[in-house]
Amino acid sequence: MSTPVILEDLQAAFPGWCIWRSSAGRLWATRNGRHLTDEEIKRGLYRTIDADDVTELAQQLRDQEGLES
């Protein structure tokens, strides 16, 4: 997958996440309606992640998808 360049692209690429930019300019993503089990958390899954830019957030989202499979 190529790296999304704008938030709309990022949201389309990762529909299971709600993605936004904070007033401080930091990017955030939280899972849409998915509650993680203790076991999933132990495996490294997160409910919410943050990043400095779109590229970094996209990589974290791909990493989260990899941990889910």
XYZ file of C-alpha atoms in Angstrom:
69
model
C 0.000 0.000 0.000
C 1.312 3.453 -0.832
C 1.472 5.995 1.967
C -1.609 8.217 2.161
C -0.867 11.915 1.822
C -3.927 13.551 3.365
C -6.232 12.663 6.218
C -9.081 11.710 3.878
C -6.789 9.185 2.155
C -5.713 7.846 5.522
C -9.312 7.467 6.680
C -10.257 5.670 3.453
C -7.287 3.300 3.809
C -8.123 2.472 7.449
C -11.918 2.527 7.809
C -11.836 0.818 11.218
C -10.267 3.929 12.736
C -11.447 7.476 13.444
C -8.599 9.803 12.442
C -8.218 13.484 13.285
C -5.720 16.291 13.785
C -5.621 17.955 17.207
C -5.585 21.707 17.678
C -1.852 21.351 18.403
C -1.374 19.737 14.962
C -0.740 16.191 16.180
C -2.478 13.311 14.381
C -4.567 10.803 16.311
C -6.433 7.601 15.466
C -8.779 5.612 17.664
C -10.563 2.377 16.884
C -14.199 2.657 15.833
C -16.332 0.694 18.304
C -13.779 -2.054 18.807
C -12.889 -2.951 22.363
C -9.626 -4.772 22.844
C -9.231 -7.801 25.049
C -6.471 -8.043 27.648
C -4.739 -10.570 25.402
C -4.791 -8.182 22.425
C -3.336 -5.417 24.567
C -0.568 -7.778 25.713
C 0.195 -8.463 22.013
C 0.707 -4.733 21.455
C -2.630 -3.586 20.080
C -3.696 -0.054 21.037
C -7.101 1.588 21.229
C -5.639 4.999 20.313
C -2.377 5.992 18.623
C -0.783 9.309 17.725
C 1.936 10.609 15.424
C 3.677 13.730 14.201
C 2.715 13.290 10.534
C 0.605 11.279 8.098
C 3.456 8.965 7.106
C 4.188 8.014 10.708
C 0.503 7.491 11.538
C 0.021 5.348 8.421
C 2.935 3.149 9.485
C 1.543 2.743 12.983
C -1.858 1.819 11.553
C -0.256 -0.776 9.259
C 1.661 -2.147 12.257
C -1.594 -2.434 14.221
C -3.233 -4.310 11.328
C -0.256 -6.673 11.226
C -0.603 -7.433 14.935
C -4.303 -8.202 14.483
C -3.706 -10.949 11.934
